[in-house]
PDB file of C-alpha atoms in Angstrom:
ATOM      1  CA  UNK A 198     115.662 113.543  74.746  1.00  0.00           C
ATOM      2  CA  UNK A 199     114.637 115.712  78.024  1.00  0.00           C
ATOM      3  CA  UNK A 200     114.188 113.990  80.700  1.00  0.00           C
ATOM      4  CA  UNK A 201     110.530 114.606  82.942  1.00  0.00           C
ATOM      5  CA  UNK A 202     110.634 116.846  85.944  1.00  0.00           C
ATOM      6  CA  UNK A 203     110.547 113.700  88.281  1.00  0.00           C
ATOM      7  CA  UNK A 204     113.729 112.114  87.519  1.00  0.00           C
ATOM      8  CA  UNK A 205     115.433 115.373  87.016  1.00  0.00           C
ATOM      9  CA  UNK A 206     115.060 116.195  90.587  1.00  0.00           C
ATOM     10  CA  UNK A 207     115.564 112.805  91.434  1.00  0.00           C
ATOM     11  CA  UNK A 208     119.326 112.938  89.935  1.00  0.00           C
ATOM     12  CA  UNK A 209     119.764 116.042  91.680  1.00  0.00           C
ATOM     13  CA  UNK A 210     118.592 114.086  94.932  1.00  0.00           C
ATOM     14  CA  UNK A 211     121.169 111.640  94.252  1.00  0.00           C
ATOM     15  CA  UNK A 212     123.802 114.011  93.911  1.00  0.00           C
ATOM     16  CA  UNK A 213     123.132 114.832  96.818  1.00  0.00           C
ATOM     17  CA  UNK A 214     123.216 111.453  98.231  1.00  0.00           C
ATOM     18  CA  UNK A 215     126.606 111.280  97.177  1.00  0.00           C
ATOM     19  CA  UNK A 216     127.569 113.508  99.950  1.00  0.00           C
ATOM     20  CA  UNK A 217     126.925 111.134 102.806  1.00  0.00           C
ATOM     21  CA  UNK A 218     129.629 109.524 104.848  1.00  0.00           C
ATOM     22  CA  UNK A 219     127.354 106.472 105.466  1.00  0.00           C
ATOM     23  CA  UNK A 220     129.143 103.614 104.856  1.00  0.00           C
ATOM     24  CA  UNK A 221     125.848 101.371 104.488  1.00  0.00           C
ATOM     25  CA  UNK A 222     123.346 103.492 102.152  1.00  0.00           C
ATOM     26  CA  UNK A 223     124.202 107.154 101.015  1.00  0.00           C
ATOM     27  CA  UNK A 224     120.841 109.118 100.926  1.00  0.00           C
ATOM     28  CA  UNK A 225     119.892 112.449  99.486  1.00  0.00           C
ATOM     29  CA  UNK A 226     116.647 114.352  99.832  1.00  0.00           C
ATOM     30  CA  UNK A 227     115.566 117.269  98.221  1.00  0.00           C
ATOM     31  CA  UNK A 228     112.232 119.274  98.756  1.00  0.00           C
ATOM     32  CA  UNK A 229     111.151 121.488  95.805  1.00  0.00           C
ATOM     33  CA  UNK A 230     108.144 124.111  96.452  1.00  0.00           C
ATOM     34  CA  UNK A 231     106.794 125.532  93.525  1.00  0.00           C
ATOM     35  CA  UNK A 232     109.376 123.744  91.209  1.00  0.00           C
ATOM     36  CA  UNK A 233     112.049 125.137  92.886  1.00  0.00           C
ATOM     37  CA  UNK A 234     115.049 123.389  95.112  1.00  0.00           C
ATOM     38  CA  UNK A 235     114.400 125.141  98.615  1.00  0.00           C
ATOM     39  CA  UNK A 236     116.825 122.182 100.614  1.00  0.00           C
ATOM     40  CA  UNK A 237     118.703 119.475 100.626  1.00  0.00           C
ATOM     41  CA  UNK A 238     119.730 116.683 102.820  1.00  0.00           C
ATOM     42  CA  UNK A 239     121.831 113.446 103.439  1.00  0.00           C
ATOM     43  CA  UNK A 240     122.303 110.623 105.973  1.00  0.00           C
ATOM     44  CA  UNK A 241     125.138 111.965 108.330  1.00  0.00           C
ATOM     45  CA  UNK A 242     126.003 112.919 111.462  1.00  0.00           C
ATOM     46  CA  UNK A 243     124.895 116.295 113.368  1.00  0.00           C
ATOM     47  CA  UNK A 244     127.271 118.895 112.147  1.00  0.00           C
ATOM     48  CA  UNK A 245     130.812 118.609 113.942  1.00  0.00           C
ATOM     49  CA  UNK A 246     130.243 115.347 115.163  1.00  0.00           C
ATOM     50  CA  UNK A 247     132.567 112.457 114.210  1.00  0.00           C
ATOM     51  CA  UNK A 248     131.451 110.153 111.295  1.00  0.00           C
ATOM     52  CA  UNK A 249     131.316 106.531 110.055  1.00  0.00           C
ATOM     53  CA  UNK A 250     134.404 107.521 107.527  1.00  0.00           C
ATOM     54  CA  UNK A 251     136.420 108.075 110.451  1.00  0.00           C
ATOM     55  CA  UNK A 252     136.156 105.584 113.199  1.00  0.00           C
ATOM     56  CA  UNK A 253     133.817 102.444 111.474  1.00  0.00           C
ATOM     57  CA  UNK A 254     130.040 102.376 111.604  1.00  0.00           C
ATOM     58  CA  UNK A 255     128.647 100.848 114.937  1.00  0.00           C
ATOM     59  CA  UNK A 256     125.814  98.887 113.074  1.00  0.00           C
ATOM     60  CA  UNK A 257     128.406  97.139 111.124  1.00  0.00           C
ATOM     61  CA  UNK A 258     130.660  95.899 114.204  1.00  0.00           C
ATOM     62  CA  UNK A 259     127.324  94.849 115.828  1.00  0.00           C
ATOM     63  CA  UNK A 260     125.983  93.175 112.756  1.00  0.00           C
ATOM     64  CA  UNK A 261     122.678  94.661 113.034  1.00  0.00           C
ATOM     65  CA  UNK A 262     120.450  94.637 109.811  1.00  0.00           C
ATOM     66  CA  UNK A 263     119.595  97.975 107.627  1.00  0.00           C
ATOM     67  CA  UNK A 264     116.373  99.548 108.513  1.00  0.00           C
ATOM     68  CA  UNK A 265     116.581  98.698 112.300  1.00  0.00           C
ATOM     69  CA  UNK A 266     119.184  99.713 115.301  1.00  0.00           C
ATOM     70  CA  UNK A 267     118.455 103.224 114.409  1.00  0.00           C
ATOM     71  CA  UNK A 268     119.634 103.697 118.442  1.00  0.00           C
ATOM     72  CA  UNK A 269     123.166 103.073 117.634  1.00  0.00           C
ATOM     73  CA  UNK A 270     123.185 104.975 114.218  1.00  0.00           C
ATOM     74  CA  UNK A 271     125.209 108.342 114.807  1.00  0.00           C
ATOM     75  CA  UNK A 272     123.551 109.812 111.537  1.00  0.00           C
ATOM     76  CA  UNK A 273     120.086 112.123 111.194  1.00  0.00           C
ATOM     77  CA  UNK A 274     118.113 111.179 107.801  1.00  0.00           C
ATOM     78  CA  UNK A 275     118.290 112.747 104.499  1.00  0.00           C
ATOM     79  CA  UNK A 276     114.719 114.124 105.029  1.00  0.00           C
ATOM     80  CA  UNK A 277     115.259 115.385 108.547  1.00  0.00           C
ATOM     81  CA  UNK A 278     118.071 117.243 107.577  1.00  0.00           C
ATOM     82  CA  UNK A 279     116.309 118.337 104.466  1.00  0.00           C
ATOM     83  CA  UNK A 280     113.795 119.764 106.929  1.00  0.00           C
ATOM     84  CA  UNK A 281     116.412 121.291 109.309  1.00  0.00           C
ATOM     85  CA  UNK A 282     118.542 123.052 106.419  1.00  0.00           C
ATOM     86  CA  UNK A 283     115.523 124.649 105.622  1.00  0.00           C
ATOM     87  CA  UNK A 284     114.857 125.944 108.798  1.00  0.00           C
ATOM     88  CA  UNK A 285     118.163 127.246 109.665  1.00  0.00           C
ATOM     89  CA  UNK A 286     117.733 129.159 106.501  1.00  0.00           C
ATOM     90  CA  UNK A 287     114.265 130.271 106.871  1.00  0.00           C
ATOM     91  CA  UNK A 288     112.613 128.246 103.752  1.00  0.00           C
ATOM     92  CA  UNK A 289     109.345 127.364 103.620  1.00  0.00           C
ATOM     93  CA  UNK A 290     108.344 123.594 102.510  1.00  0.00           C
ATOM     94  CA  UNK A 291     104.959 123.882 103.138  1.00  0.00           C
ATOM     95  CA  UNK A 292     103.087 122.263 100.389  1.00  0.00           C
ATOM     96  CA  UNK A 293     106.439 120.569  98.924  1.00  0.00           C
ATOM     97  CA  UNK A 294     107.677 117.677  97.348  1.00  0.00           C
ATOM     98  CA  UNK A 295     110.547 115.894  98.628  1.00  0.00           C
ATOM     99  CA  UNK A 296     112.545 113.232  96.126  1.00  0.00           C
ATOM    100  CA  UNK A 297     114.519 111.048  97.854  1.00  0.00           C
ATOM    101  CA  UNK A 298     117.469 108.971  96.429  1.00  0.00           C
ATOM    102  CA  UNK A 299     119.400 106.004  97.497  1.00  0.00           C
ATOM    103  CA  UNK A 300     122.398 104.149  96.824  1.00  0.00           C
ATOM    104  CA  UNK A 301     124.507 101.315  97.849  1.00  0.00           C
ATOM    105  CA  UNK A 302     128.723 101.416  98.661  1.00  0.00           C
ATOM    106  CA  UNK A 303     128.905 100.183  95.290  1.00  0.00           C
ATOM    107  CA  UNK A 304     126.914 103.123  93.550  1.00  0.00           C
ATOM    108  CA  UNK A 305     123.901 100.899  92.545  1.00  0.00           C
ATOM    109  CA  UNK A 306     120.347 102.559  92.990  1.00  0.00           C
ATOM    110  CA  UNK A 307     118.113 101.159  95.944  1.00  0.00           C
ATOM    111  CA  UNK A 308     114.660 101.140  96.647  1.00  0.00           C
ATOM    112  CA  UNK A 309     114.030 104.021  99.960  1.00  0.00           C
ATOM    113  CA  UNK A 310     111.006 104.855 101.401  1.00  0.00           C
ATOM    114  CA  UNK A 311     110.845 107.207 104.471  1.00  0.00           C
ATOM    115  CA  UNK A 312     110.837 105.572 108.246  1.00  0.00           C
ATOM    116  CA  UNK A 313     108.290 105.811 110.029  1.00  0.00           C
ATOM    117  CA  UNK A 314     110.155 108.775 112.443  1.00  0.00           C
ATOM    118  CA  UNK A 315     110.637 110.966 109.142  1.00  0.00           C
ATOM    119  CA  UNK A 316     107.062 110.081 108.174  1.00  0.00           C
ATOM    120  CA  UNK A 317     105.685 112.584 110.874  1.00  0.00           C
ATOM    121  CA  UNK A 318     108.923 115.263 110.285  1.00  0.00           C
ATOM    122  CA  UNK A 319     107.493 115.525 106.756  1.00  0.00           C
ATOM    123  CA  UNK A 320     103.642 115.571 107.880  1.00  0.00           C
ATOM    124  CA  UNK A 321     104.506 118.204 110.437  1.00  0.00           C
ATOM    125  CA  UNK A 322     106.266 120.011 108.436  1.00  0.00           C
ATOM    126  CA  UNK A 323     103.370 120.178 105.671  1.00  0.00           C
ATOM    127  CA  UNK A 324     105.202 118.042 102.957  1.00  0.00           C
ATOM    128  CA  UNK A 325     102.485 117.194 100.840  1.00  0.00           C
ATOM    129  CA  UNK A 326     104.687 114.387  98.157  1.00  0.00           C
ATOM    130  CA  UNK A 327     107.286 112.212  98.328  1.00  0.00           C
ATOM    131  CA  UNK A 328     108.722 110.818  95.068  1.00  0.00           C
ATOM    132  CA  UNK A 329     111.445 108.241  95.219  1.00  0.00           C
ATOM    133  CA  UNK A 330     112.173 105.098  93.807  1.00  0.00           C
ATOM    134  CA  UNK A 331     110.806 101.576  93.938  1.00  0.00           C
ATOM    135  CA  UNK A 332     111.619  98.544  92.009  1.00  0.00           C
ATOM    136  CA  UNK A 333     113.526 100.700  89.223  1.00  0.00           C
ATOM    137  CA  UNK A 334     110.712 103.145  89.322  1.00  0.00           C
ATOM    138  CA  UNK A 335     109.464 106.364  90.547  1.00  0.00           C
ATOM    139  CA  UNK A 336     107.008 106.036  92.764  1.00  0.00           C
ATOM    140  CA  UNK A 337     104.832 108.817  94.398  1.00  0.00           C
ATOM    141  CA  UNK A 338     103.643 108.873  97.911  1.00  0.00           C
ATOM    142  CA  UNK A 339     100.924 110.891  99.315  1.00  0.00           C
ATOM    143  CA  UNK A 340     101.845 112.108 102.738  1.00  0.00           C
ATOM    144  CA  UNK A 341      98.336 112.118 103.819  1.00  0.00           C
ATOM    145  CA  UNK A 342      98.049 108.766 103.740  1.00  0.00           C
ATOM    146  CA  UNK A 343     100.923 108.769 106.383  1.00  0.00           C
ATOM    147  CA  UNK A 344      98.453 110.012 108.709  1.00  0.00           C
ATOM    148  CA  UNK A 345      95.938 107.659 108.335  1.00  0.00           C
ATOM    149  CA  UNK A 346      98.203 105.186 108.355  1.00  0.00           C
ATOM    150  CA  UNK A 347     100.152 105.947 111.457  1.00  0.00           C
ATOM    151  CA  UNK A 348      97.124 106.892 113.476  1.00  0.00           C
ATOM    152  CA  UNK A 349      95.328 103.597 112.009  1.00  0.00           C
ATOM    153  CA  UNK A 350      98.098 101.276 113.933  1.00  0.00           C
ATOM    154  CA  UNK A 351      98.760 103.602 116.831  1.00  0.00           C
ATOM    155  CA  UNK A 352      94.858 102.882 117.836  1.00  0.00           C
ATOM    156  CA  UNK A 353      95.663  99.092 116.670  1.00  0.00           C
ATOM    157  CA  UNK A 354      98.480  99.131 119.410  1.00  0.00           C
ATOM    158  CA  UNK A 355      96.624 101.014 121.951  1.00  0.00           C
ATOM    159  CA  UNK A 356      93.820  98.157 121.795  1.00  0.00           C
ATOM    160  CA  UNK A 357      95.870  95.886 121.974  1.00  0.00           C
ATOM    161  CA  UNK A 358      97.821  96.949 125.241  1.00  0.00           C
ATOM    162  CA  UNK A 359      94.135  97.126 126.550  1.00  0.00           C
ATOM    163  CA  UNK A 360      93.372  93.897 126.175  1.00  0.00           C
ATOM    164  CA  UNK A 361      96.702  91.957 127.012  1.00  0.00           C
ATOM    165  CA  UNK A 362      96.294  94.456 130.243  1.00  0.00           C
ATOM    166  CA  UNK A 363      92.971  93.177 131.152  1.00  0.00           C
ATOM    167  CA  UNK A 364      93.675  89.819 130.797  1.00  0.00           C
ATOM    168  CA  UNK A 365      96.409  89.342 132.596  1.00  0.00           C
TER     169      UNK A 365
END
C-alpha cells in the first residue's frame, strides 16, 4: 500500500520532531513548495544556547501548564525555525505548505495546532496550508483564515478597552 502525499510528509515532519530537546512535546515542521521539502524545524533553543536536556526545563520546576508560560520557555517553535532555516538558506516558502508533527516524552502522537505568535510568522511569510494532526487525523488549515481570525478579535479587544476606558 502507498501511503498519500499528506501523511508522507507528515512522517517526515515527525522525524523531524524527533530532533527536539524539549522535554514536554518534541515538534517538527516541515514546509514543502511545489512538493518539495524546502525546510525543516523543531522546538529548541536558538543555536548555541543551552537546552532543557541539560539543565531541566523551567516550565516544569514552575509547574506551569503546556500551551502557556511561553515567557519562560528557552525554545523557538518548530514553524519559526522552519521559517528561519529557510531564510538563512535563501528558500522561498511562499505559497507553501507546512506539516507539523507532535509527540509526547513517551513517543505517542498529539494533537498541534500553531500558536497564535507562529500564526502571523506563517501569514507573513506567505504560507498558504498547514496540515497537521487532530484527533488521530490530518487536518488542513487555511492560513487565510488566520487573518480573519486574528484581526476579527484584535478589533474585539480594541472595543473592548474602549469601553471599560470610558466607563471608568
Amino acid at each position: 500500500m502507498r501511503i498519500d502525499k499528506r501523511e508522507y510528509y507528515l512522517n517526515i515532519a515527525k522525524a523531524v520532531a524527533l530532533r527536539s530537546c524539549c522535554l514536554r512535546r518534541k515538534i517538527g515542521a516541515i514546509i514543502v513548495v511545489n512538493d518539495v521539502i524546502v525546510s525543516t524545524g523543531y522546538n529548541g533553543p536558538a543555536r548555541g544556547v543551552v537546552h532543557c536536556y541539560e539543565v531541566g526545563c523551567l516550565k516544569d520546576l514552575k509547574e506551569l501548564p503546556s500551551y502557556g508560560g511561553y515567557d519562560y520557555c528557552i525554545a523557538v517553535h518548530a514553524e519559526e525555525n522552519a521559517v528561519v532555516n529557510a531564510a538563512r538558506h535563501g528558500s522561498k516558502v511562499l505559497g507553501g505548505t507546512l506539516y507539523l508533527y507532535a509527540i509526547d516524552d513517551k513517543g505517542n502522537s498529539l494533537d498541534v495546532y500553531p500558536c497564535k505568535r507562529c500564526r502571523r510568522i506563517l501569514i507573513n511569510a506567505g504560507i498558504e496550508k498547514v496540515v497537521s494532526i487532530k484527533d488521530g487525523k490530518i487536518v488542513e488549515y487555511d492560513v487565510k483564515d488566520w487573518v480573519k481570525e486574528d484581526s476579527e478579535e484584535y478589533m474585539k479587544n480594541v472595543e473592548m478597552a474602549k469601553n471599560s476606558k470610558s466607563s471608568s
